[in-house]
Tab-separated table of N, CA and C in Angstrom:
chain	number	residue	atom	x	y	z
W	1	UNK	N	73.981	50.586	98.301
W	1	UNK	CA	74.889	51.588	97.782
W	1	UNK	C	74.325	52.998	97.990
W	2	UNK	N	73.052	53.154	97.680
W	2	UNK	CA	72.409	54.452	97.798
W	2	UNK	C	72.394	54.915	99.262
W	3	UNK	N	72.173	53.963	100.160
W	3	UNK	CA	72.143	54.292	101.588
W	3	UNK	C	73.524	54.754	102.063
W	4	UNK	N	74.574	54.125	101.577
W	4	UNK	CA	75.940	54.489	101.969
W	4	UNK	C	76.285	55.899	101.499
W	5	UNK	N	75.906	56.212	100.283
W	5	UNK	CA	76.166	57.546	99.743
W	5	UNK	C	75.406	58.592	100.548
W	6	UNK	N	74.165	58.274	100.902
W	6	UNK	CA	73.362	59.223	101.678
W	6	UNK	C	73.957	59.445	103.069
W	7	UNK	N	74.429	58.369	103.697
W	7	UNK	CA	75.047	58.497	105.016
W	7	UNK	C	76.314	59.349	104.941
W	8	UNK	N	77.080	59.151	103.890
W	8	UNK	CA	78.301	59.936	103.706
W	8	UNK	C	77.964	61.411	103.508
W	9	UNK	N	76.944	61.701	102.714
W	9	UNK	CA	76.535	63.092	102.485
W	9	UNK	C	76.039	63.729	103.778
W	10	UNK	N	75.277	62.980	104.571
W	10	UNK	CA	74.796	63.513	105.850
W	10	UNK	C	75.952	63.768	106.811
W	11	UNK	N	76.931	62.890	106.805
W	11	UNK	CA	78.088	63.063	107.694
W	11	UNK	C	78.878	64.310	107.313
W	12	UNK	N	79.059	64.527	106.022
W	12	UNK	CA	79.792	65.716	105.558
W	12	UNK	C	79.018	66.983	105.909
W	13	UNK	N	77.705	66.967	105.713
W	13	UNK	CA	76.891	68.137	106.054
W	13	UNK	C	76.944	68.410	107.554
W	14	UNK	N	76.909	67.365	108.361
W	14	UNK	CA	76.995	67.537	109.808
W	14	UNK	C	78.332	68.115	110.231
W	15	UNK	N	79.404	67.683	109.583
W	15	UNK	CA	80.730	68.220	109.910
W	15	UNK	C	80.803	69.697	109.547
W	16	UNK	N	80.202	70.086	108.455
W	16	UNK	CA	80.204	71.502	108.067
W	16	UNK	C	79.446	72.342	109.089
W	17	UNK	N	78.290	71.832	109.524
W	17	UNK	CA	77.510	72.562	110.531
W	17	UNK	C	78.301	72.702	111.820
W	18	UNK	N	78.959	71.629	112.243
W	18	UNK	CA	79.734	71.675	113.479
W	18	UNK	C	80.887	72.656	113.361
W	19	UNK	N	81.495	72.719	112.201
W	19	UNK	CA	82.634	73.616	112.016
W	19	UNK	C	82.201	75.074	112.100
W	20	UNK	N	81.121	75.431	111.427
W	20	UNK	CA	80.707	76.830	111.386
W	20	UNK	C	80.021	77.295	112.669
W	21	UNK	N	79.393	76.391	113.379
W	21	UNK	CA	78.695	76.777	114.601
W	21	UNK	C	79.474	76.400	115.852
W	22	UNK	N	80.692	75.981	115.699
W	22	UNK	CA	81.507	75.605	116.855
W	22	UNK	C	81.845	76.846	117.674
W	23	UNK	N	81.935	76.699	118.995
W	23	UNK	CA	82.325	77.845	119.823
W	23	UNK	C	83.731	78.310	119.454
W	24	UNK	N	83.889	79.592	119.318
W	24	UNK	CA	85.207	80.126	119.004
W	24	UNK	C	85.486	80.288	117.519
W	25	UNK	N	84.578	79.853	116.665
W	25	UNK	CA	84.826	79.968	115.227
W	25	UNK	C	84.848	81.429	114.794
W	26	UNK	N	83.935	82.237	115.342
W	26	UNK	CA	83.925	83.656	114.971
W	26	UNK	C	85.187	84.356	115.472
W	27	UNK	N	85.689	83.941	116.643
W	27	UNK	CA	86.939	84.517	117.142
W	27	UNK	C	88.104	84.144	116.239
W	28	UNK	N	88.070	82.919	115.729
W	28	UNK	CA	89.123	82.483	114.816
W	28	UNK	C	89.101	83.316	113.538
W	29	UNK	N	87.907	83.598	113.024
W	29	UNK	CA	87.807	84.445	111.832
W	29	UNK	C	88.332	85.851	112.112
W	30	UNK	N	88.052	86.376	113.304
W	30	UNK	CA	88.538	87.711	113.661
W	30	UNK	C	90.060	87.737	113.697
W	31	UNK	N	90.674	86.671	114.191
W	31	UNK	CA	92.139	86.599	114.222
W	31	UNK	C	92.689	86.594	112.805
W	32	UNK	N	92.062	85.844	111.903
W	32	UNK	CA	92.532	85.814	110.518
W	32	UNK	C	92.396	87.182	109.853
W	33	UNK	N	91.321	87.906	110.163
W	33	UNK	CA	91.156	89.246	109.588
W	33	UNK	C	92.259	90.179	110.066
W	34	UNK	N	92.554	90.129	111.374
W	34	UNK	CA	93.620	90.976	111.908
W	34	UNK	C	94.964	90.599	111.308
W	35	UNK	N	95.186	89.310	111.131
W	35	UNK	CA	96.445	88.852	110.545
W	35	UNK	C	96.581	89.364	109.121
W	36	UNK	N	95.491	89.337	108.350
W	36	UNK	CA	95.541	89.835	106.979
W	36	UNK	C	95.844	91.324	106.945
W	37	UNK	N	95.289	92.081	107.869
W	37	UNK	CA	95.562	93.519	107.918
W	37	UNK	C	97.030	93.754	108.241
W	38	UNK	N	97.558	92.993	109.193
W	38	UNK	CA	98.967	93.152	109.546
W	38	UNK	C	99.870	92.787	108.376
W	39	UNK	N	99.543	91.717	107.674
W	39	UNK	CA	100.356	91.310	106.527
W	39	UNK	C	100.287	92.371	105.439
W	40	UNK	N	99.123	92.958	105.208
W	40	UNK	CA	98.995	94.008	104.195
W	40	UNK	C	99.849	95.214	104.563
W	41	UNK	N	99.866	95.585	105.836
W	41	UNK	CA	100.679	96.729	106.241
W	41	UNK	C	102.158	96.440	106.065
W	42	UNK	N	102.577	95.232	106.353
W	42	UNK	CA	103.989	94.877	106.193
W	42	UNK	C	104.372	94.926	104.722
W	43	UNK	N	103.513	94.400	103.849
W	43	UNK	CA	103.860	94.386	102.429
W	43	UNK	C	103.918	95.803	101.860
W	44	UNK	N	103.075	96.708	102.347
W	44	UNK	CA	103.129	98.088	101.870
W	44	UNK	C	104.438	98.734	102.294
W	45	UNK	N	104.838	98.499	103.528
W	45	UNK	CA	106.095	99.065	103.994
W	45	UNK	C	107.264	98.520	103.189
W	46	UNK	N	107.225	97.250	102.849
W	46	UNK	CA	108.313	96.678	102.073
W	46	UNK	C	108.352	97.292	100.676
W	47	UNK	N	107.216	97.552	100.092
W	47	UNK	CA	107.205	98.163	98.765
W	47	UNK	C	107.851	99.541	98.788
W	48	UNK	N	107.547	100.324	99.787
W	48	UNK	CA	108.140	101.652	99.881
W	48	UNK	C	109.642	101.543	100.098
W	49	UNK	N	110.063	100.586	100.890
W	49	UNK	CA	111.485	100.390	101.151
W	49	UNK	C	112.209	99.988	99.863
W	50	UNK	N	111.603	99.112	99.088
W	50	UNK	CA	112.215	98.676	97.827
W	50	UNK	C	112.270	99.836	96.842
W	51	UNK	N	111.234	100.653	96.803
W	51	UNK	CA	111.227	101.797	95.888
W	51	UNK	C	112.356	102.764	96.234
W	52	UNK	N	112.594	102.990	97.536
W	52	UNK	CA	113.696	103.869	97.919
W	52	UNK	C	115.027	103.278	97.485
W	53	UNK	N	115.192	101.978	97.657
W	53	UNK	CA	116.445	101.333	97.269
W	53	UNK	C	116.643	101.415	95.760
W	54	UNK	N	115.579	101.215	94.987
W	54	UNK	CA	115.699	101.307	93.536
W	54	UNK	C	116.037	102.728	93.105
W	55	UNK	N	115.478	103.713	93.776
W	55	UNK	CA	115.767	105.099	93.445
W	55	UNK	C	117.254	105.383	93.644
W	56	UNK	N	117.834	104.886	94.708
W	56	UNK	CA	119.258	105.102	94.973
W	56	UNK	C	120.100	104.392	93.929
W	57	UNK	N	119.747	103.163	93.589
W	57	UNK	CA	120.522	102.404	92.604
W	57	UNK	C	120.443	103.066	91.241
W	58	UNK	N	119.266	103.509	90.841
W	58	UNK	CA	119.129	104.149	89.537
W	58	UNK	C	119.896	105.463	89.482
W	59	UNK	N	119.883	106.219	90.565
W	59	UNK	CA	120.633	107.471	90.586
W	59	UNK	C	122.128	107.197	90.506
W	60	UNK	N	122.603	106.149	91.140
W	60	UNK	CA	124.026	105.819	91.105
W	60	UNK	C	124.443	105.356	89.713
W	61	UNK	N	123.571	104.704	88.982
W	61	UNK	CA	123.914	104.230	87.644
W	61	UNK	C	124.009	105.371	86.639
W	62	UNK	N	123.369	106.487	86.874
W	62	UNK	CA	123.406	107.602	85.925
W	62	UNK	C	124.744	108.335	85.945
W	63	UNK	N	125.465	108.243	87.018
W	63	UNK	CA	126.716	108.979	87.163
W	63	UNK	C	127.851	108.121	86.610
W	64	UNK	N	128.567	108.648	85.638
W	64	UNK	CA	129.726	107.938	85.087
W	64	UNK	C	130.947	108.204	85.946
W	65	UNK	N	131.872	107.266	85.956
W	65	UNK	CA	133.095	107.444	86.742
W	65	UNK	C	133.975	108.537	86.138
W	66	UNK	N	133.872	108.771	84.813
W	66	UNK	CA	134.711	109.762	84.139
W	66	UNK	C	134.061	111.142	84.084
W	67	UNK	N	132.887	111.307	84.628
W	67	UNK	CA	132.160	112.572	84.501
W	67	UNK	C	132.806	113.662	85.346
W	68	UNK	N	132.704	114.900	84.861
W	68	UNK	CA	133.192	116.048	85.607
W	68	UNK	C	132.190	116.394	86.689
W	69	UNK	N	132.606	117.159	87.650
W	69	UNK	CA	131.737	117.502	88.770
W	69	UNK	C	130.494	118.268	88.324
W	70	UNK	N	130.625	119.143	87.326
W	70	UNK	CA	129.474	119.912	86.853
W	70	UNK	C	128.430	118.987	86.234
W	71	UNK	N	128.881	117.978	85.492
W	71	UNK	CA	127.946	117.040	84.879
W	71	UNK	C	127.220	116.215	85.941
W	72	UNK	N	127.948	115.809	86.949
W	72	UNK	CA	127.335	115.017	88.018
W	72	UNK	C	126.273	115.843	88.732
W	73	UNK	N	126.570	117.084	89.055
W	73	UNK	CA	125.605	117.941	89.737
W	73	UNK	C	124.383	118.179	88.858
W	74	UNK	N	124.590	118.370	87.566
W	74	UNK	CA	123.473	118.580	86.654
W	74	UNK	C	122.577	117.367	86.557
W	75	UNK	N	123.174	116.191	86.536
W	75	UNK	CA	122.366	114.974	86.466
W	75	UNK	C	121.544	114.785	87.732
W	76	UNK	N	122.116	115.077	88.877
W	76	UNK	CA	121.371	114.930	90.125
W	76	UNK	C	120.228	115.936	90.192
W	77	UNK	N	120.427	117.133	89.677
W	77	UNK	CA	119.377	118.138	89.688
W	77	UNK	C	118.212	117.687	88.815
W	78	UNK	N	118.506	117.093	87.667
W	78	UNK	CA	117.454	116.627	86.770
W	78	UNK	C	116.671	115.471	87.387
W	79	UNK	N	117.351	114.601	88.088
W	79	UNK	CA	116.666	113.456	88.692
W	79	UNK	C	115.704	113.902	89.779
W	80	UNK	N	116.012	115.008	90.467
W	80	UNK	CA	115.148	115.485	91.539
W	80	UNK	C	113.888	116.166	91.036
W	81	UNK	N	113.857	116.612	89.798
W	81	UNK	CA	112.692	117.331	89.276
W	81	UNK	C	111.689	116.405	88.790
């Protein structure tokens, strides 16, 4: 039993060594780093896009359908400050 466990542990350790020292492993890590940077840039752009959309929706909700033109202009001026 002890010998079987030891053989299994050695096999797992050998697989780890082969994985980390395999040719092309560092290139694979570089690809993942670039992919993460690209994903981060996309998510930042989406956040800004969503913020612009929310700003438009919130501004539209402040204006009542029954409001006079002077009130509408005043509300828009306040939102811009």
